Coordinates of C-alpha atoms in Angstrom, one line a residue:
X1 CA 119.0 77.6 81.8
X2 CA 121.5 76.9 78.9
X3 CA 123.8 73.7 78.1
X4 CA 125.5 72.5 75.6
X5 CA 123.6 70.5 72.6
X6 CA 126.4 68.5 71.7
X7 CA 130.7 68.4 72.5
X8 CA 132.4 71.2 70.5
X9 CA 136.2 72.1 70.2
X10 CA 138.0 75.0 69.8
X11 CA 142.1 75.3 69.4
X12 CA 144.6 78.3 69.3
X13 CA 148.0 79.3 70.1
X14 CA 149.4 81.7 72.8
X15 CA 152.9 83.0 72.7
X16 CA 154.2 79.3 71.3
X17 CA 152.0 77.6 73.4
X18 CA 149.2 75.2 71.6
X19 CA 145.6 75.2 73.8
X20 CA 142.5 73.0 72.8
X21 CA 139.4 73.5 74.3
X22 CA 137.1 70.5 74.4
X23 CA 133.5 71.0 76.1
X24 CA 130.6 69.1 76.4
X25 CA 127.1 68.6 77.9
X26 CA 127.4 66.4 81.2
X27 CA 124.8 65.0 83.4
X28 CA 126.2 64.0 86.5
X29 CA 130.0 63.8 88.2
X30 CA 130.2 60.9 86.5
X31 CA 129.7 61.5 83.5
X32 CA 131.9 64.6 83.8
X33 CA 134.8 62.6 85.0
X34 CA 134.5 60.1 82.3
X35 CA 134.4 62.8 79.6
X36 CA 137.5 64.5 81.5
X37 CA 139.2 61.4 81.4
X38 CA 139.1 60.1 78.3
X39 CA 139.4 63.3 76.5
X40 CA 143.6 64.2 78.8
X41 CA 146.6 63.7 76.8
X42 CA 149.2 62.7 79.4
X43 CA 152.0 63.8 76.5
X44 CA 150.5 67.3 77.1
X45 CA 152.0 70.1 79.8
X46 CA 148.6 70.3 81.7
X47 CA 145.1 69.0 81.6
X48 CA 143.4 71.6 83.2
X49 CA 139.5 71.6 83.6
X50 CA 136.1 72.4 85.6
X51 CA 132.7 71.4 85.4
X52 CA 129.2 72.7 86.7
X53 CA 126.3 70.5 87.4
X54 CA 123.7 72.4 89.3
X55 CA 125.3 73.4 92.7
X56 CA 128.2 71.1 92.3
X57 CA 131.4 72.8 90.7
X58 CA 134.9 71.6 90.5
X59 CA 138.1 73.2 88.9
X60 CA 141.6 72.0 88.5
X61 CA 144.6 73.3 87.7
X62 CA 147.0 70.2 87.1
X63 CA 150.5 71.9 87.7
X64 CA 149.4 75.3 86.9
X65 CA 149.7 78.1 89.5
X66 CA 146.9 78.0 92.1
X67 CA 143.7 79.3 90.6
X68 CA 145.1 80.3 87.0
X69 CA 143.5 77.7 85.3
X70 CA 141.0 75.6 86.4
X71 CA 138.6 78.7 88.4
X72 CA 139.2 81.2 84.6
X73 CA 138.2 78.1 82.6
X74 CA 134.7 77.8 85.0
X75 CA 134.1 81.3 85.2
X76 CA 133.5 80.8 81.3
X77 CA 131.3 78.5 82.2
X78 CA 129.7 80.9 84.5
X79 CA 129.9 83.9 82.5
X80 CA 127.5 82.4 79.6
X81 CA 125.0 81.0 81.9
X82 CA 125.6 77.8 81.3
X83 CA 125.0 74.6 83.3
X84 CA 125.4 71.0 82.8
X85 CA 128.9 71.3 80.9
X86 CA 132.3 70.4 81.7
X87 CA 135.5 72.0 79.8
X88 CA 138.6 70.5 79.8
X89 CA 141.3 72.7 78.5
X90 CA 144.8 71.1 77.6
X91 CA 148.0 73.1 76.6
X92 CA 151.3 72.0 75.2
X93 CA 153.9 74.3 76.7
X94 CA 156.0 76.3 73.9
X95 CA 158.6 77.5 75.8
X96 CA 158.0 81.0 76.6
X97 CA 156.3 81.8 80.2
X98 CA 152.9 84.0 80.6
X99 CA 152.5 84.8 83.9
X100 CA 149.7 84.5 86.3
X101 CA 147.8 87.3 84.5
X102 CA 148.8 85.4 81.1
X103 CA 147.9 82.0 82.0
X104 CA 144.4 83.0 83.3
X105 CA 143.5 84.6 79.9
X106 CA 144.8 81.7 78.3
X107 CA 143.2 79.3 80.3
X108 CA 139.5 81.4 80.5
X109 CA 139.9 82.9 76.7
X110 CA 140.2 79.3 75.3
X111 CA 137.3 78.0 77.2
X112 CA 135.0 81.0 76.6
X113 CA 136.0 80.7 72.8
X114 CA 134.9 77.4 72.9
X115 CA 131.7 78.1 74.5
X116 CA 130.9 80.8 72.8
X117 CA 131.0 78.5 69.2
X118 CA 129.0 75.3 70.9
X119 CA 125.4 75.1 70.1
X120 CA 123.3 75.8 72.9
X121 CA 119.9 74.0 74.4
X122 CA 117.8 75.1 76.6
X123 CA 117.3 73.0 79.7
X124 CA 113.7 72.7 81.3
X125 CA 113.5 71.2 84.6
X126 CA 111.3 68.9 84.5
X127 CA 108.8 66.6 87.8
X128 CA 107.4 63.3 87.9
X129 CA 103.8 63.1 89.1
X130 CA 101.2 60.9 90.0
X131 CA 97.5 61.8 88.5
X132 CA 94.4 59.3 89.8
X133 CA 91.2 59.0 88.3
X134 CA 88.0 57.0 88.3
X135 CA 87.6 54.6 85.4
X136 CA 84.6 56.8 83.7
X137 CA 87.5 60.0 83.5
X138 CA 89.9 58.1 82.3
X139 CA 89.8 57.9 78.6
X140 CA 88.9 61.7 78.6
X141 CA 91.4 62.5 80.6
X142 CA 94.3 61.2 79.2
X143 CA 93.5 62.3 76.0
X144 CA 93.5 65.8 77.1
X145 CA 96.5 65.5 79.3
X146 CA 98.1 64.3 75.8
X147 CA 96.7 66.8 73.9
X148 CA 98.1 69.7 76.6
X149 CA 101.6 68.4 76.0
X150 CA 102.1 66.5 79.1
X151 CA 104.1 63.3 78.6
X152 CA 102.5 59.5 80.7
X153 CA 105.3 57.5 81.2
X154 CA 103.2 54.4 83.0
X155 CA 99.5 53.2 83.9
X156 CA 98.6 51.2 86.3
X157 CA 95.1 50.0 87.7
X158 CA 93.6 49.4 90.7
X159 CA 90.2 48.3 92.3
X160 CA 88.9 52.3 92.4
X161 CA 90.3 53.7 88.9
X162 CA 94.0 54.0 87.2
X163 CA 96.9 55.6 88.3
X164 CA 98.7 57.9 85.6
X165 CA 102.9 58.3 85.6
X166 CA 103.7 61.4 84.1
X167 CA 107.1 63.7 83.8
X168 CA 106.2 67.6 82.8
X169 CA 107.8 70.7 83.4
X170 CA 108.1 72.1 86.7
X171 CA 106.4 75.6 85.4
X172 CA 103.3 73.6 84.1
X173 CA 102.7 71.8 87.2
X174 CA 99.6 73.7 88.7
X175 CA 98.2 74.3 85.1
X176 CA 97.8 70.2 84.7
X177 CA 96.8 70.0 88.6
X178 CA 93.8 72.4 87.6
X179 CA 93.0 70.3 84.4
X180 CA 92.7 67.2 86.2
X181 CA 90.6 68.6 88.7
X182 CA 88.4 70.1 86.0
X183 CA 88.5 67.0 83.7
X184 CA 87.4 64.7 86.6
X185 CA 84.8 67.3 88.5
X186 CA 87.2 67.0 91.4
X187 CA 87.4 63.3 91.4
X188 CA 91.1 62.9 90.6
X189 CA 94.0 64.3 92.5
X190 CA 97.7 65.0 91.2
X191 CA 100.5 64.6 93.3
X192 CA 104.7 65.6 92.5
X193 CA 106.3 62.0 93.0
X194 CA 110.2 63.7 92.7
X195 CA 112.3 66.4 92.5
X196 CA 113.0 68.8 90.0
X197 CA 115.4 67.4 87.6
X198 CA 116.6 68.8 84.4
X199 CA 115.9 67.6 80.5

């Protein structure tokens, strides 16, 4: 899955009318609605925007006709498989009308325009997980779980062994559930701790 690796911009005119794109990686509503709101000009016509975060989507058309702003602008989003960004799109009305069909190209070409010149990252969605070993694994373990890539974020010990914090990504998971298993001769277990959540 795609997002954005940092804000971009993009700005044209449209029969008189002056539209800037602004877009840029989000991770949560809000974040999205901070980045909406401190990016509107309230001297412009409209402020028109949408935003996708996972399942969640929201579009507005602020004035526009119902549906020729806010849903074109998030089918750009859509269209280049992104997630994780929000687009505001403003316009300063010149004085000549578009029509429905007009304002949806507008509204969707700026966006996708804008889109289309951001640089992209990929996002891996990543899990929290617990591994536990004996003390006599540990040293060897860790340093293979290192050396495969996988990232400890905390240790903590206890009476039996040590208890290993550790955020990898999703796809790896039953790889590293097999290398502790192997590493400890069946002695340590690996357990997921969250949900999937993107990085």
């Amino acid at each position: 899955m795609l997002t954005l690796a940092a804000p971009h911009r993009f700005a044209q005119e449209i029969r008189k009318s002056r539209f800037l794109a602004l877009a840029a990686p989000v991770a949560d509503e809000a974040e999205a609605r901070a980045f909406l709101g401190s990016r509107s000009d309230p001297a412009a016509s409209h402020n028109c925007w949408a935003y996708k975060i996972g399942p969640v989507v929201r579009a507005f058309d602020d004035g526009e006709p119902s549906g020729t702003a806010g849903r074109p602008i998030l089918q750009a989003i859509d269209g280049q498989g992104l997630d994780g960004v929000a687009v505001l799109v403003i316009r300063w009305f010149g004085g000549i009308l578009l029509g429905s069909g007009g304002l949806m190209r507008a509204y969707g070409g700026t966006a996708a325009a804008c889109l289309r010149e951001a640089e992209k990252d990929e996002r891996v969605a990543r899990v929290e997980v617990e591994i536990i070993c004996l003390f006599p694994d540990l040293a060897r373990l860790k340093a293979r779980l290192i050396q495969a890539g996988v990232l400890l974020t905390a240790e903590t010990f206890d009476a039996a062994g040590a208890r290993l914090t550790a955020a990898l990504p999703e796809a790896e998971t039953e790889r590293v559930a097999v290398l502790v298993g192997d590493m400890t001769r069946g002695r340590g277990t690996m357990r997921r701790t969250t949900l999937p959540r993107e990085a």
